[in-house]
Coordinates of C-alpha atoms and ligand atoms in Angstrom, one line a residue:
M1 CA 15.9 -15.7 29.7
T2 CA 18.3 -17.6 27.4
D3 CA 17.7 -18.0 23.7
D4 CA 18.4 -21.0 21.5
D5 CA 22.0 -20.0 21.0
G6 CA 22.6 -19.8 24.8
L7 CA 22.5 -16.0 24.8
Q8 CA 21.3 -14.6 28.1
M9 CA 18.9 -11.6 28.1
W10 CA 16.6 -9.8 30.4
L11 CA 12.9 -10.2 29.7
M12 CA 10.2 -7.8 30.8
T13 CA 6.5 -8.7 30.5
G14 CA 4.4 -6.4 32.7
Y15 CA 2.6 -3.5 31.0
D16 CA 4.1 -0.7 33.2
D17 CA 7.6 -2.1 33.0
V18 CA 7.5 -2.6 29.2
R19 CA 6.0 0.8 28.5
A20 CA 8.5 2.5 30.8
A21 CA 11.4 0.6 29.1
L22 CA 10.2 1.6 25.6
A23 CA 10.4 5.2 26.6
D24 CA 13.7 5.0 28.5
P25 CA 16.6 6.6 26.7
R26 CA 19.0 4.4 28.7
L27 CA 17.8 1.4 26.7
G28 CA 19.5 1.8 23.3
Q29 CA 18.8 0.3 19.9
D30 CA 22.1 1.1 18.1
A31 CA 22.7 -2.1 16.1
R32 CA 26.5 -1.9 16.2
R33 CA 26.6 -1.7 20.0
A34 CA 24.0 -4.4 20.4
R35 CA 26.0 -6.7 18.1
E36 CA 29.2 -6.0 20.0
I37 CA 27.5 -7.0 23.3
Q38 CA 26.0 -10.1 21.7
Q39 CA 29.3 -11.2 20.1
R40 CA 31.1 -10.9 23.4
R41 CA 28.9 -13.7 24.7
V42 CA 27.9 -16.0 21.8
A43 CA 29.8 -16.4 18.5
G44 CA 27.7 -16.0 15.4
T45 CA 24.9 -13.5 15.5
K46 CA 21.8 -12.5 13.7
I47 CA 21.7 -8.9 14.9
G48 CA 22.1 -7.3 11.4
A49 CA 24.5 -4.4 12.1
D50 CA 25.2 -4.0 8.4
I51 CA 21.8 -2.5 7.6
I52 CA 21.4 0.6 9.8
H53 CA 17.9 2.0 9.8
M54 CA 15.8 4.1 12.2
L55 CA 14.6 1.1 14.2
N56 CA 18.2 0.0 15.0
S57 CA 19.5 3.6 15.6
D58 CA 19.6 5.9 18.5
P59 CA 19.2 9.7 18.4
P60 CA 20.5 11.8 16.7
D61 CA 20.6 9.4 13.7
H62 CA 17.2 8.0 14.6
T63 CA 15.7 11.6 14.7
R64 CA 17.1 12.5 11.3
L65 CA 16.0 9.3 9.6
R66 CA 12.5 9.4 11.0
Q67 CA 12.0 13.1 10.2
L68 CA 13.0 12.5 6.6
I69 CA 10.2 10.0 6.0
H70 CA 7.6 11.0 8.6
G71 CA 5.8 13.2 6.1
A72 CA 4.8 10.2 3.9
F73 CA 3.0 8.5 6.8
T74 CA 0.9 11.3 8.3
P75 CA -2.8 10.6 8.9
G76 CA -3.7 12.9 5.9
R77 CA -1.3 11.1 3.5
I78 CA -2.6 7.7 4.7
R79 CA -6.2 8.8 4.2
A80 CA -5.4 9.7 0.7
M81 CA -4.3 6.1 0.1
R82 CA -7.7 4.8 1.0
P83 CA -8.9 4.4 -2.6
M84 CA -5.7 2.6 -3.6
V85 CA -6.1 0.1 -0.6
E86 CA -9.8 -0.3 -1.3
G87 CA -9.0 -1.2 -4.9
I88 CA -6.5 -3.8 -3.9
A89 CA -8.8 -5.3 -1.3
A90 CA -11.7 -5.4 -3.8
R91 CA -9.7 -7.2 -6.4
L92 CA -8.6 -9.8 -3.9
L93 CA -12.2 -10.3 -2.5
D94 CA -13.5 -10.7 -6.1
G95 CA -11.0 -13.5 -6.6
L96 CA -12.1 -15.2 -3.4
A97 CA -15.8 -14.8 -4.2
Q98 CA -15.3 -17.3 -7.1
R99 CA -14.2 -20.0 -4.7
E100 CA -15.7 -22.3 -2.1
S101 CA -12.7 -22.2 0.2
A102 CA -9.4 -20.5 0.5
D103 CA -6.3 -20.0 2.7
F104 CA -7.1 -16.6 4.2
V105 CA -3.4 -16.0 4.9
L106 CA -2.0 -17.0 1.6
D107 CA -4.8 -15.7 -0.6
F108 CA -5.7 -12.5 1.1
A109 CA -3.8 -11.4 4.3
L110 CA -0.4 -11.8 2.6
P111 CA -1.0 -10.3 -0.9
L112 CA -2.9 -7.2 0.4
P113 CA -0.1 -5.5 2.4
M114 CA 2.5 -6.6 -0.1
A115 CA 0.6 -4.9 -2.9
V116 CA 0.1 -1.8 -0.8
I117 CA 3.8 -1.5 0.2
C118 CA 4.8 -2.2 -3.4
A119 CA 2.5 0.5 -4.7
L120 CA 3.8 3.0 -2.1
L121 CA 7.4 2.3 -2.9
G122 CA 6.9 1.8 -6.6
F123 CA 8.0 -1.9 -6.9
P124 CA 6.4 -4.3 -9.3
N125 CA 3.8 -6.4 -7.5
S126 CA 5.0 -9.4 -9.5
D127 CA 8.1 -9.5 -7.4
R128 CA 6.1 -10.2 -4.2
D129 CA 7.1 -13.9 -4.1
L130 CA 10.8 -12.8 -3.9
F131 CA 10.1 -10.3 -1.1
R132 CA 8.2 -12.9 0.8
R133 CA 11.0 -15.5 0.6
W134 CA 13.6 -12.9 1.6
S135 CA 11.6 -11.5 4.5
T136 CA 10.9 -15.0 5.8
D137 CA 14.6 -15.9 5.8
I138 CA 15.4 -12.6 7.5
L139 CA 12.7 -12.9 10.2
T140 CA 12.5 -16.6 11.1
D141 CA 15.1 -18.8 12.7
S142 CA 16.4 -19.9 9.3
G143 CA 20.1 -19.9 10.3
P144 CA 22.8 -17.3 9.8
D145 CA 23.6 -18.4 6.2
D146 CA 20.0 -17.9 4.9
F147 CA 19.8 -14.6 6.8
A148 CA 23.0 -13.3 5.2
R149 CA 22.1 -14.5 1.7
A150 CA 18.5 -13.1 1.9
T151 CA 19.8 -9.8 3.1
A152 CA 22.4 -9.6 0.4
E153 CA 19.9 -10.4 -2.3
L154 CA 17.4 -7.9 -1.0
V155 CA 20.0 -5.2 -0.9
E156 CA 21.1 -6.0 -4.5
Y157 CA 17.5 -5.8 -5.6
F158 CA 17.0 -2.4 -3.9
E159 CA 20.3 -1.0 -5.4
A160 CA 19.0 -1.9 -8.9
Q161 CA 15.7 -0.2 -8.2
I162 CA 17.5 2.9 -6.9
A163 CA 19.6 3.0 -10.1
Q164 CA 16.4 2.9 -12.1
R165 CA 14.9 5.8 -10.2
R166 CA 18.0 7.9 -10.7
A167 CA 17.8 7.3 -14.5
R168 CA 14.0 7.7 -14.6
P169 CA 12.4 9.4 -11.6
T170 CA 8.7 8.7 -11.0
D171 CA 6.2 9.9 -8.3
D172 CA 6.8 7.0 -5.9
L173 CA 8.3 7.0 -2.4
L174 CA 11.5 5.4 -3.6
T175 CA 12.1 8.3 -6.0
A176 CA 11.5 10.8 -3.1
L177 CA 14.1 8.9 -1.0
V178 CA 16.6 8.8 -3.9
E179 CA 16.2 12.6 -4.2
S180 CA 16.9 13.0 -0.5
S181 CA 20.1 11.2 -1.1
G182 CA 20.9 13.4 -4.1
D183 CA 20.8 16.5 -1.9
G184 CA 22.9 14.9 0.9
R185 CA 20.2 14.4 3.5
L186 CA 20.5 10.6 3.2
T187 CA 23.3 8.4 2.1
E188 CA 22.6 5.7 -0.5
R189 CA 23.1 3.0 2.2
E190 CA 20.5 4.8 4.3
V191 CA 18.1 4.7 1.3
V192 CA 18.6 1.0 1.0
A193 CA 18.1 0.5 4.7
M194 CA 15.0 2.7 4.8
V195 CA 13.4 0.7 2.0
Y196 CA 14.4 -2.6 3.7
L197 CA 12.7 -1.5 7.0
L198 CA 9.5 -0.3 5.2
L199 CA 9.2 -3.4 3.1
I200 CA 9.6 -5.8 6.0
G201 CA 8.0 -3.6 8.7
G202 CA 5.0 -2.9 6.5
Q203 CA 4.4 -6.4 5.3
E204 CA 5.1 -8.9 8.0
T205 CA 3.1 -7.1 10.7
T206 CA -0.1 -6.4 8.8
V207 CA -0.4 -10.0 7.5
N208 CA -0.2 -11.3 11.1
L209 CA -2.8 -8.8 12.3
L210 CA -5.3 -9.9 9.5
G211 CA -4.8 -13.6 10.1
T212 CA -5.1 -13.5 13.9
A213 CA -8.0 -11.0 13.8
L214 CA -10.1 -13.3 11.6
L215 CA -9.2 -16.4 13.7
A216 CA -10.1 -14.6 16.9
L217 CA -13.5 -13.6 15.4
L218 CA -14.2 -17.1 14.1
K219 CA -13.5 -18.5 17.6
N220 CA -15.8 -15.8 19.2
P221 CA -19.1 -15.9 17.3
D222 CA -20.8 -13.5 19.6
Q223 CA -18.1 -10.9 19.0
L224 CA -18.2 -11.6 15.2
A225 CA -22.0 -11.2 15.2
D226 CA -21.7 -7.9 17.1
L227 CA -19.1 -6.6 14.6
R228 CA -21.1 -7.7 11.6
A229 CA -24.2 -6.0 12.9
N230 CA -22.3 -2.8 13.9
P231 CA -19.6 -2.1 11.3
D232 CA -19.1 1.4 12.9
I233 CA -17.2 -0.3 15.8
L234 CA -14.6 -1.7 13.4
S235 CA -11.9 0.8 14.3
T236 CA -12.4 0.0 18.1
A237 CA -12.3 -3.7 17.2
V238 CA -9.0 -3.3 15.4
D239 CA -7.4 -2.0 18.6
E240 CA -8.7 -5.0 20.4
F241 CA -7.3 -7.4 17.7
L242 CA -4.0 -5.6 18.1
R243 CA -4.1 -6.0 21.9
Y244 CA -5.3 -9.6 21.9
E245 CA -2.6 -10.9 19.5
A246 CA 0.2 -8.3 19.2
P247 CA 1.5 -9.0 15.6
V248 CA 5.0 -7.9 16.8
C249 CA 4.9 -9.8 20.1
M250 CA 8.5 -9.0 21.1
A251 CA 9.9 -5.6 20.5
T252 CA 13.3 -5.4 18.8
I253 CA 16.2 -6.1 21.1
R254 CA 17.4 -3.3 23.3
F255 CA 20.6 -2.9 25.5
T256 CA 21.3 -1.0 28.6
S257 CA 23.7 2.0 28.0
Q258 CA 23.7 2.6 31.8
P259 CA 22.6 0.5 34.8
V260 CA 18.8 0.5 35.0
D261 CA 16.7 -0.1 38.1
V262 CA 13.4 -1.9 37.6
R263 CA 11.4 -2.1 40.8
G264 CA 14.5 -2.9 43.0
V265 CA 16.3 -5.1 40.5
T266 CA 19.4 -3.6 38.8
I267 CA 20.1 -4.5 35.2
P268 CA 23.8 -3.7 34.7
E269 CA 25.2 -1.6 31.8
G270 CA 25.8 -3.6 28.6
E271 CA 23.0 -6.1 29.0
L272 CA 20.5 -7.2 26.3
V273 CA 16.8 -6.6 27.1
M274 CA 13.7 -8.1 25.5
L275 CA 10.3 -6.4 25.9
S276 CA 7.3 -8.6 25.4
L277 CA 4.5 -6.5 23.8
G278 CA 2.3 -9.5 23.6
A279 CA 2.5 -10.2 27.4
A280 CA 2.1 -6.5 28.3
N281 CA -1.1 -6.4 26.2
R282 CA -2.5 -9.2 28.3
D283 CA -1.3 -7.9 31.7
P284 CA -4.4 -8.3 34.0
K285 CA -3.3 -5.3 36.0
R286 CA -3.8 -3.1 33.0
F287 CA -6.5 -4.9 31.0
P288 CA -9.4 -6.5 32.9
D289 CA -10.2 -10.1 31.7
P290 CA -7.2 -9.8 29.3
D291 CA -7.6 -13.2 27.6
R292 CA -11.1 -12.4 26.4
L293 CA -11.6 -10.8 23.0
L294 CA -14.0 -7.9 23.4
V295 CA -14.5 -5.9 20.2
R296 CA -16.1 -3.1 22.2
R297 CA -13.3 -3.0 24.8
G298 CA -12.4 0.5 23.6
D299 CA -8.9 0.7 25.1
P300 CA -6.4 2.0 22.6
G301 CA -3.6 2.0 25.3
H302 CA -2.1 -1.3 24.1
L303 CA 1.5 -1.5 23.1
A304 CA 1.1 -3.4 19.8
F305 CA 2.6 -0.4 17.9
G306 CA 5.4 0.1 20.5
Y307 CA 5.8 3.3 22.5
G308 CA 8.3 6.1 22.7
I309 CA 10.5 7.4 20.0
H310 CA 10.3 4.1 17.9
R311 CA 6.5 3.9 18.0
C312 CA 5.4 2.5 14.7
L313 CA 5.7 4.9 11.9
G314 CA 3.2 3.0 9.8
S315 CA 0.5 2.6 12.4
F316 CA -2.1 4.6 10.5
L317 CA -1.4 2.6 7.3
G318 CA -1.6 -0.7 9.2
R319 CA -4.9 0.3 10.8
L320 CA -6.3 1.5 7.5
E321 CA -5.4 -1.8 5.8
A322 CA -7.0 -3.8 8.6
E323 CA -10.2 -1.8 8.6
I324 CA -10.6 -2.0 4.9
A325 CA -9.6 -5.7 4.7
L326 CA -11.7 -7.0 7.6
G327 CA -14.7 -4.8 6.8
G328 CA -14.7 -5.9 3.2
L329 CA -14.3 -9.5 4.1
L330 CA -17.1 -9.6 6.7
A331 CA -19.5 -7.8 4.3
A332 CA -18.6 -10.1 1.3
F333 CA -18.8 -13.4 3.2
P334 CA -21.6 -13.5 5.8
N335 CA -21.1 -17.3 6.3
I336 CA -17.3 -17.6 6.4
E337 CA -16.1 -20.5 8.7
L338 CA -12.9 -22.0 9.9
A339 CA -12.1 -25.1 7.7
A340 CA -9.4 -26.7 9.8
D341 CA -8.7 -28.0 13.3
E342 CA -7.7 -24.9 15.3
A343 CA -5.1 -26.9 17.3
A344 CA -3.4 -27.9 14.1
L345 CA -3.0 -24.4 12.6
P346 CA 0.6 -23.5 11.8
W347 CA 2.0 -20.4 13.5
R348 CA 5.1 -18.5 12.5
D349 CA 8.3 -19.9 13.9
T350 CA 9.8 -16.9 15.6
I351 CA 9.5 -15.3 19.0
M352 CA 9.3 -11.8 17.5
L353 CA 6.1 -12.2 15.5
R354 CA 2.8 -13.7 16.3
G355 CA 1.1 -14.8 13.2
L356 CA -0.5 -17.7 11.3
E357 CA 1.3 -19.3 8.3
S358 CA -2.1 -20.5 7.0
L359 CA -5.8 -20.1 7.9
P360 CA -8.1 -22.4 5.8
V361 CA -11.6 -21.1 5.6
A362 CA -14.9 -22.1 4.0
L363 CA -16.1 -19.0 2.3
H364 CA -19.8 -19.6 1.9
G365 CA -20.4 -21.6 5.1
Ligands
HEM401 C1 -0.5 -3.8 12.1 C2 0.6 -3.4 11.6 C3 1.8 -3.0 12.3 C4 2.2 -3.3 13.6 C5 1.5 -4.2 14.6 C6 3.5 -2.7 13.7 C7 4.3 -2.7 14.9 C8 5.4 -2.0 15.1 C9 6.2 -2.0 16.3 C10 5.8 -2.8 17.6 C11 7.2 -1.1 16.2 C12 8.3 -0.7 17.2 C13 9.3 -1.8 17.4 C14 10.2 -1.6 18.6 O1 10.2 -0.5 19.3 O2 11.1 -2.4 18.8 C15 7.2 -0.6 14.8 C16 8.1 0.3 14.3 C17 8.1 0.6 13.0 N1 7.1 0.3 12.0 FE1 5.4 -0.8 12.3 N2 3.9 -2.0 12.6 C18 2.8 -2.2 11.7 C19 2.7 -1.7 10.4 C20 3.7 -0.9 9.8 C21 3.6 -0.4 8.4 C22 2.4 -0.6 7.5 C23 4.8 0.3 8.2 C24 5.3 1.0 7.0 C25 4.9 0.8 5.8 C26 5.6 0.2 9.4 C27 6.8 0.8 9.6 C28 7.5 0.9 10.8 C29 8.7 1.6 11.0 C30 9.5 2.4 9.9 C31 9.1 1.4 12.3 C32 10.3 2.0 13.0 C33 10.0 3.3 13.7 C34 11.2 3.9 14.5 O3 12.2 3.2 14.7 O4 11.1 5.1 14.8 N3 4.9 -0.5 10.4 N4 6.1 -1.2 14.2

């Protein structure tokens, strides 16, 4: 495939190929090397090689960075966050209950994960509009200038927060990261990069999941009715929402560090490779009747959280948020309806993410 800048890349879409590629150590993620390959072909690049975090690193750096933070995202730690997430969801639902209609994305799906990640990292929730603007400029095709400006502003913001934690440590995750840099396990640049990845990775993905899950339910009333009547299948249903519309529909760009054979085709060394998680999740060879939403499908083998060493670190948190948010919403609004023409709904303008910009709903039917 060729992107808008004329850059040629290989694209994999089949479930088996994508899954094997995600686990293949010959497909690297190291941002510096990826940028070098890209620049050799097209001048001007958006591969951000200045911010090196675990998702754009290969072992052994990846292993070290992931091990340092892994403890904060174990199932037990995430279960302990349930009351905090429930409190945030309840406040947002109370706000909605006062209204006849709302934009589900702007009024609920977006503020919920933002408040959760801000609480986890210890950032003031009042800065959420800033984060939203920065992450939009970083993740959408806003042009290299907007990308560079947003990245620089975000980094400056983090540096100020880090300086505050050094002066006045608290019990948030940022303080824990700053302390790891104090004892030499992380550099200050790596703390900034870690926070950058968590903020963007924790926010932009969950908002997409919530929006597309609700739309899928509103379009499939039989599935919605089943889920309403049987809230105990919510966790299974969340897997189906993740499969049906993978929130990260394209994995981050990989490159071949050696020639790689894929069913008789050789991808030479030094090529860029895109892996479509969204297409893999709808591969009819793997998922029967893949274009149908079936809340009882009960197949957690989808690739929405990736696979292999870079599999999503925040998957338990993303799932917890989705279960609390969707469960709470369906219980609070038994007559919720779509209040817009489905064909006119605005989708995010990026091939990486599959999500709605806006989802108008009538709350009381
Ligand atoms: C429904 C929500 C989410 C989805 C669908 C999702 C999806 C993904 C995917 C597909 C990857 C791998 C990308 C690749 O291999 O190129 C990934 C990695 C990652 N995600 Fe998530 N994510 C979600 C929520 C979160 C949350 C809530 C956090 C943290 C607060 C988070 C943090 C990360 C991190 C740190 C990585 C990099 C892991 C590594 O490189 O080892 N994610 N996510």
